[in-house]
Short mmCIF file of C-alpha atoms in Angstrom, two decimals:
data_model
loop_
_atom_site.label_atom_id
_atom_site.label_comp_id
_atom_site.label_asym_id
_atom_site.label_seq_id
_atom_site.Cartn_x
_atom_site.Cartn_y
_atom_site.Cartn_z
CA MET A 1 5.50 104.05 -1.37
CA ALA A 2 9.02 104.44 -0.13
CA GLN A 3 9.38 108.01 1.05
CA HIS A 4 12.25 110.05 -0.33
CA PRO A 5 14.78 110.90 2.38
CA SER A 6 14.18 114.65 2.08
CA ARG A 7 10.54 114.01 2.93
CA HIS A 8 11.09 111.46 5.68
CA ARG A 9 11.49 112.88 9.19
CA ARG A 10 13.23 109.72 10.41
CA THR A 11 16.19 110.15 8.09
CA HIS A 12 17.55 113.42 9.42
CA ARG A 13 21.10 112.31 8.61
CA THR A 14 20.41 111.97 4.91
CA ARG A 15 21.38 115.44 3.66
CA ARG A 16 24.66 115.33 5.54
CA ALA A 17 25.38 111.81 4.26
CA LEU A 18 24.54 112.69 0.68
CA THR A 19 26.71 115.82 0.85
CA ALA A 20 29.62 113.77 2.11
CA LEU A 21 29.01 111.14 -0.54
CA ALA A 22 28.94 113.73 -3.32
CA ALA A 23 32.18 115.29 -2.10
CA THR A 24 33.86 111.90 -1.82
CA THR A 25 32.75 110.90 -5.29
CA VAL A 26 34.13 114.11 -6.81
CA LEU A 27 37.47 113.66 -5.08
CA LEU A 28 37.76 110.04 -6.10
CA ALA A 29 36.70 110.72 -9.67
CA THR A 30 39.43 113.30 -10.04
CA GLY A 31 41.90 111.10 -8.16
CA ALA A 32 41.76 108.52 -10.96
CA VAL A 33 41.93 105.42 -8.76
CA GLY A 34 39.19 102.91 -9.43
CA ALA A 35 37.77 100.23 -7.17
CA THR A 36 39.77 97.40 -8.67
CA GLY A 37 43.12 99.14 -8.49
CA VAL A 38 43.12 100.50 -12.04
CA ALA A 39 42.62 103.99 -13.39
CA ALA A 40 38.95 104.95 -13.16
CA GLY A 41 38.92 105.92 -16.83
CA ALA A 42 39.84 102.37 -17.78
CA SER A 43 36.39 101.21 -16.70
CA ALA A 44 35.00 102.75 -19.89
CA THR A 45 36.51 99.84 -21.82
CA THR A 46 34.12 97.40 -20.13
CA ALA A 47 31.13 97.04 -22.44
CA THR A 48 28.49 94.43 -23.24
CA ALA A 49 27.59 93.16 -26.69
CA SER A 50 24.50 95.41 -26.58
CA GLY A 51 26.68 98.47 -26.00
CA ALA A 52 26.05 99.01 -22.30
CA ARG A 53 29.26 100.22 -20.69
CA ILE A 54 30.69 101.50 -17.45
CA VAL A 55 31.47 105.18 -17.96
CA SER A 56 32.97 105.83 -14.53
CA GLU A 57 33.75 103.99 -11.34
CA SER A 58 34.27 105.54 -7.90
CA ARG A 59 35.20 103.93 -4.61
CA ILE A 60 32.98 105.00 -1.71
CA ASP A 61 34.73 102.85 0.88
CA ALA A 62 36.75 99.64 1.04
CA ARG A 63 33.97 97.52 -0.48
CA THR A 64 31.41 99.96 -1.89
CA LEU A 65 31.60 101.33 -5.43
CA ASP A 66 29.44 103.70 -7.43
CA LEU A 67 29.28 103.08 -11.17
CA THR A 68 27.89 105.23 -13.92
CA VAL A 69 26.51 103.00 -16.65
CA ASP A 70 25.62 104.10 -20.17
CA SER A 71 22.46 102.06 -20.87
CA PRO A 72 21.15 101.59 -24.41
CA ALA A 73 17.97 100.08 -22.92
CA VAL A 74 17.12 103.22 -20.95
CA GLY A 75 18.74 105.67 -23.34
CA ARG A 76 20.92 107.51 -20.82
CA THR A 77 23.50 107.01 -18.10
CA LEU A 78 22.38 105.64 -14.74
CA PRO A 79 24.04 105.14 -11.35
CA VAL A 80 24.60 101.70 -9.87
CA ARG A 81 25.92 100.96 -6.38
CA VAL A 82 27.93 97.78 -5.86
CA VAL A 83 29.04 96.25 -2.56
CA LEU A 84 31.81 93.72 -3.11
CA PRO A 85 32.45 90.70 -0.88
CA ALA A 86 35.23 91.06 1.69
CA GLY A 87 37.38 88.50 -0.12
CA PHE A 88 37.06 90.07 -3.58
CA GLU A 89 40.62 91.43 -3.77
CA THR A 90 42.32 88.48 -2.07
CA GLN A 91 40.60 85.81 -4.18
CA PRO A 92 41.20 87.02 -7.75
CA ASP A 93 40.26 83.73 -9.40
CA ARG A 94 36.91 83.34 -7.70
CA THR A 95 33.46 84.17 -9.09
CA TRP A 96 30.63 85.44 -6.91
CA PRO A 97 26.83 85.16 -6.86
CA VAL A 98 24.86 88.41 -7.12
CA LEU A 99 22.14 89.80 -4.86
CA TYR A 100 20.02 92.57 -6.36
CA LEU A 101 18.58 95.05 -3.85
CA LEU A 102 15.94 97.25 -5.47
CA GLN A 103 14.87 100.72 -4.31
CA GLY A 104 11.39 101.96 -3.55
CA ALA A 105 9.40 104.76 -5.14
CA HIS A 106 10.67 108.35 -4.98
CA ASP A 107 13.99 107.19 -3.56
CA ASP A 108 17.29 106.32 -5.21
CA TYR A 109 19.96 103.67 -5.67
CA THR A 110 21.73 104.64 -2.42
CA SER A 111 18.74 103.82 -0.22
CA TRP A 112 19.77 100.35 0.92
CA THR A 113 23.20 101.42 2.13
CA ARG A 114 21.86 104.72 3.48
CA GLU A 115 18.93 103.31 5.46
CA THR A 116 20.15 99.86 6.54
CA ASP A 117 23.27 98.10 7.75
CA VAL A 118 23.30 95.87 4.69
CA GLU A 119 26.98 96.50 3.96
CA GLN A 120 27.97 95.31 7.42
CA PHE A 121 25.45 92.46 7.36
CA LEU A 122 26.88 91.10 4.10
CA ALA A 123 30.52 91.55 5.17
CA ASP A 124 30.92 87.84 5.92
CA LYS A 125 28.63 86.69 3.10
CA ASP A 126 30.31 85.68 -0.15
CA VAL A 127 28.08 87.70 -2.44
CA ILE A 128 28.16 90.80 -4.65
CA ALA A 129 25.28 93.14 -3.77
CA VAL A 130 24.12 95.42 -6.58
CA MET A 131 21.72 98.36 -6.28
CA PRO A 132 20.87 99.71 -9.76
CA SER A 133 18.82 102.84 -10.28
CA SER A 134 15.17 102.29 -11.17
CA GLY A 135 14.64 105.86 -12.34
CA PRO A 136 12.66 108.66 -10.65
CA THR A 137 9.57 106.56 -9.91
CA GLY A 138 11.47 103.51 -8.66
CA ILE A 139 9.38 101.20 -10.88
CA PRO A 140 11.86 98.83 -12.58
CA THR A 141 9.99 98.05 -15.76
CA ALA A 142 9.84 98.67 -19.48
CA TRP A 143 7.78 101.82 -19.96
CA TRP A 144 5.26 102.08 -22.79
CA ASN A 145 5.30 105.84 -23.48
CA TYR A 146 2.60 105.53 -26.14
CA GLY A 147 4.56 102.94 -28.08
CA SER A 148 7.69 105.05 -28.46
CA SER A 149 10.78 103.08 -29.48
CA SER A 150 12.81 105.30 -27.14
CA ALA A 151 10.74 104.48 -24.04
CA PRO A 152 13.06 103.61 -21.14
CA ASP A 153 13.41 99.90 -20.35
CA TYR A 154 14.67 99.57 -16.77
CA GLU A 155 13.95 95.84 -16.76
CA THR A 156 16.45 95.12 -19.53
CA PHE A 157 18.92 97.50 -17.91
CA GLN A 158 18.81 95.71 -14.58
CA VAL A 159 18.28 92.09 -15.58
CA GLU A 160 20.57 91.98 -18.62
CA GLU A 161 22.90 94.97 -18.94
CA VAL A 162 23.95 95.35 -15.31
CA MET A 163 24.41 91.62 -14.86
CA GLU A 164 26.60 91.32 -17.94
CA LEU A 165 28.76 94.22 -16.80
CA LEU A 166 29.17 92.60 -13.39
CA ARG A 167 30.20 89.37 -15.08
CA LEU A 168 32.74 91.11 -17.32
CA ARG A 169 34.31 93.37 -14.70
CA TYR A 170 33.60 92.00 -11.23
CA ARG A 171 33.70 88.24 -11.77
CA ALA A 172 29.98 87.71 -11.14
CA SER A 173 28.74 84.17 -11.59
CA GLY A 174 25.40 83.33 -13.17
CA THR A 175 23.75 82.73 -9.79
CA ARG A 176 21.57 85.54 -8.49
CA ALA A 177 18.70 86.49 -6.20
CA VAL A 178 16.60 89.64 -5.99
CA ALA A 179 14.92 91.54 -3.16
CA GLY A 180 13.17 94.88 -3.03
CA VAL A 181 11.07 97.28 -1.00
CA SER A 182 7.80 98.86 -2.14
CA THR A 183 8.03 99.24 -5.94
CA GLY A 184 11.31 97.34 -5.69
CA GLY A 185 9.33 94.47 -4.17
CA TYR A 186 7.18 94.60 -7.28
CA GLY A 187 10.35 94.44 -9.37
CA ALA A 188 11.73 91.45 -7.48
CA LEU A 189 8.66 89.32 -8.15
CA ALA A 190 8.06 90.68 -11.66
CA PHE A 191 11.65 89.89 -12.66
CA ALA A 192 11.43 86.37 -11.25
CA ALA A 193 8.12 85.70 -13.03
CA ARG A 194 9.11 87.25 -16.34
CA HIS A 195 12.52 85.54 -16.39
CA PRO A 196 11.88 82.03 -15.02
CA GLY A 197 15.01 80.31 -13.77
CA THR A 198 17.08 83.50 -13.75
CA PHE A 199 16.80 84.17 -10.01
CA GLY A 200 17.25 81.48 -7.38
CA ALA A 201 15.20 83.49 -4.90
CA ALA A 202 13.02 86.60 -4.84
CA ALA A 203 11.84 88.61 -1.84
CA SER A 204 9.26 91.40 -1.64
CA TYR A 205 8.99 93.65 1.39
CA SER A 206 5.75 95.69 1.28
CA GLY A 207 5.76 95.38 -2.49
CA ILE A 208 3.05 95.95 -5.09
CA VAL A 209 2.49 92.30 -5.95
CA ASP A 210 -0.83 92.56 -7.81
CA THR A 211 -0.85 95.60 -10.07
CA THR A 212 -4.45 95.08 -11.26
CA ALA A 213 -5.99 94.50 -7.82
CA ILE A 214 -8.63 97.00 -6.74
CA GLY A 215 -6.98 100.35 -6.17
CA MET A 216 -3.51 99.32 -7.34
CA PRO A 217 -3.64 101.03 -10.80
CA THR A 218 -4.52 104.23 -8.93
CA VAL A 219 -1.54 103.74 -6.60
CA LEU A 220 0.82 103.23 -9.54
CA ASN A 221 -0.63 106.20 -11.42
CA ALA A 222 -0.10 108.36 -8.33
CA ILE A 223 3.55 107.28 -8.13
CA VAL A 224 4.10 108.25 -11.76
CA ALA A 225 2.19 111.54 -11.45
CA ARG A 226 4.18 112.52 -8.34
CA GLU A 227 7.27 112.68 -10.55
CA LEU A 228 5.38 115.00 -12.96
CA LEU A 229 5.02 112.24 -15.56
CA LEU A 230 1.84 111.22 -17.39
CA PRO A 231 0.43 108.05 -15.78
CA LEU A 232 -0.42 106.43 -19.13
CA THR A 233 3.24 106.50 -20.13
CA LEU A 234 3.91 103.57 -17.78
CA TRP A 235 1.87 100.72 -19.31
CA GLY A 236 -1.02 102.58 -20.87
CA SER A 237 -4.61 102.34 -19.68
CA PRO A 238 -5.29 99.47 -17.24
CA LEU A 239 -8.51 98.86 -19.19
CA LEU A 240 -7.65 99.54 -22.84
CA ASN A 241 -4.12 98.14 -22.50
CA ARG A 242 -4.99 95.41 -20.02
CA GLU A 243 -2.85 92.76 -21.71
CA ARG A 244 0.27 94.86 -21.16
CA TRP A 245 -0.63 95.27 -17.49
CA ILE A 246 -1.25 91.54 -17.07
CA LEU A 247 2.09 90.62 -18.64
CA ARG A 248 3.84 92.76 -16.02
CA ASN A 249 1.71 91.73 -13.06
CA PRO A 250 3.36 89.28 -10.63
CA ALA A 251 -0.02 87.94 -9.48
CA ALA A 252 -1.16 87.24 -13.04
CA GLN A 253 2.17 85.55 -13.80
CA ALA A 254 2.39 83.74 -10.45
CA GLY A 255 2.53 80.29 -12.04
CA LYS A 256 5.90 81.21 -13.53
CA LEU A 257 7.28 81.72 -10.02
CA SER A 258 7.28 77.99 -9.39
CA GLY A 259 10.84 76.84 -8.80
CA THR A 260 11.96 80.20 -7.40
CA ARG A 261 12.31 80.50 -3.62
CA LEU A 262 9.88 83.22 -2.57
CA TYR A 263 9.58 85.48 0.44
CA LEU A 264 6.66 87.88 0.87
CA SER A 265 6.15 90.24 3.80
CA GLN A 266 3.48 92.86 4.35
CA GLY A 267 2.04 94.76 7.30
CA SER A 268 -1.59 95.72 7.81
CA GLY A 269 -0.58 99.30 8.60
CA ILE A 270 -3.65 100.21 10.64
CA PRO A 271 -4.23 99.72 13.57
CA ASN A 272 -0.75 100.92 14.44
CA ILE A 273 1.04 102.09 17.56
CA ASP A 274 3.68 103.95 15.51
CA PHE A 275 1.97 107.35 15.81
CA GLY A 276 5.09 109.13 14.58
CA ASN A 277 4.63 107.76 11.05
CA LEU A 278 0.91 107.55 10.37
CA GLU A 279 1.50 108.32 6.68
CA GLY A 280 3.70 105.24 6.45
CA ALA A 281 1.06 103.19 8.25
CA PHE A 282 -1.63 104.24 5.78
CA LEU A 283 0.67 103.51 2.86
CA GLU A 284 1.37 100.05 4.27
CA GLY A 285 -2.32 99.41 4.77
CA SER A 286 -3.10 100.32 1.16
CA LEU A 287 -1.16 97.21 0.07
CA TRP A 288 -2.61 94.79 2.63
CA ARG A 289 -5.46 93.24 0.66
CA GLN A 290 -3.47 92.71 -2.54
CA ALA A 291 -0.77 90.93 -0.51
CA GLN A 292 -3.43 88.64 0.98
CA GLY A 293 -4.86 87.97 -2.47
CA PHE A 294 -1.43 87.22 -3.92
CA THR A 295 -0.75 84.77 -1.10
CA GLU A 296 -3.99 82.94 -1.85
CA ARG A 297 -3.09 82.91 -5.54
CA LEU A 298 0.22 81.23 -4.80
CA LYS A 299 -1.51 78.63 -2.62
CA ALA A 300 -4.05 77.87 -5.35
CA LEU A 301 -1.22 77.31 -7.82
CA ASN A 302 0.75 75.19 -5.32
CA VAL A 303 3.67 77.62 -5.54
CA PRO A 304 5.60 77.46 -2.26
CA ALA A 305 6.42 80.74 -0.52
CA GLU A 306 7.53 81.92 2.89
CA VAL A 307 4.95 84.53 3.84
CA HIS A 308 4.93 86.98 6.75
CA LEU A 309 1.73 89.01 6.94
CA TYR A 310 1.86 90.93 10.20
CA SER A 311 -0.43 93.29 12.09
CA GLY A 312 0.51 96.97 12.12
CA GLY A 313 3.80 98.09 10.68
CA SER A 314 4.64 101.06 8.48
CA HIS A 315 5.89 101.55 4.96
CA ALA A 316 9.33 102.29 6.31
CA TRP A 317 12.91 101.03 6.50
CA PRO A 318 13.02 99.71 10.07
CA TYR A 319 10.46 97.07 9.08
CA TRP A 320 12.15 96.32 5.76
CA GLN A 321 15.56 95.86 7.36
CA ARG A 322 14.02 93.39 9.80
CA GLU A 323 12.30 91.50 7.00
CA PHE A 324 15.45 91.42 4.90
CA LYS A 325 17.38 89.76 7.71
CA THR A 326 14.53 87.35 8.35
CA SER A 327 14.50 86.40 4.67
CA TRP A 328 18.27 86.00 4.43
CA PRO A 329 18.31 82.18 4.84
CA LEU A 330 15.93 81.90 1.89
CA LEU A 331 17.96 84.35 -0.22
CA ALA A 332 21.18 82.59 0.75
CA ALA A 333 19.75 79.24 -0.36
CA GLY A 334 18.84 80.79 -3.71
CA LEU A 335 22.39 82.08 -4.03
CA GLY A 336 23.93 78.73 -3.11
CA LEU A 337 25.36 80.16 0.12
CA PRO A 338 25.18 78.98 3.73
CA SER A 339 22.65 80.93 5.79
#
């Protein structure tokens, strides 16, 4: 799964960047100037009908904002990063499509802007990019937690609450696409399947696309356990609570992906010439067979998809950045934008 920056030897700049980001956020929060030219405290007045609201808003740079959102669906406040289009301030009457970029496991909502040049890449694209937190595991789903009514629901948070807040405060249109890495790739396809017609395009880069394939429940349980959480709190037992697993499995719901532009990429991991990241190669390889099976499932259902299954590769950002840029024409088409 996506390795946390403190555990990833290739991201030696992370601690310094995060320290600078934290300092900047504190200064801006106390400076009381929000991203849209109003007092930061005024953002608290933006709320959805469900009660989700923006608690604070900090400018990171000219186009990048960090929001703190009070989410009834999750039951606590969560961070959300937003990258605005270059013309946002100069075109005050315009609405903008939204591109979701979902994090991987054991990482956080800053990962896309920290590990890729996505902010620069999107500078001339007329789109709002949003990176909502998926919690400590990075699995953007409604948790079961033994049937508790207070179980966190990251799916509702991301698909409904965040989108409504973007519409109310940042002039987001109803057009959107979603892309994600690792567990975020799972989220991209799960969202598209569980909310048909909501996303014009969905892209998964090294994602868990078949949660009930051989070995995949073990992978998911390991992700949950690594955050010191009980594995059964996710969706319950993959055997005794199989229906719940199937309802949240992109492969099982693949027929509902018809009509959504799809991009799927996955490396085989091993054999691999990237000897500096053998752990990432093994992680990538653990998802190889389920990606192949998912591709065959789509073909059997006559669901079109652009698929890139490649030899080697690692479960790491250099590959995901490449795949994101390769998939951009498809995502742009889903957003109604030129490629």
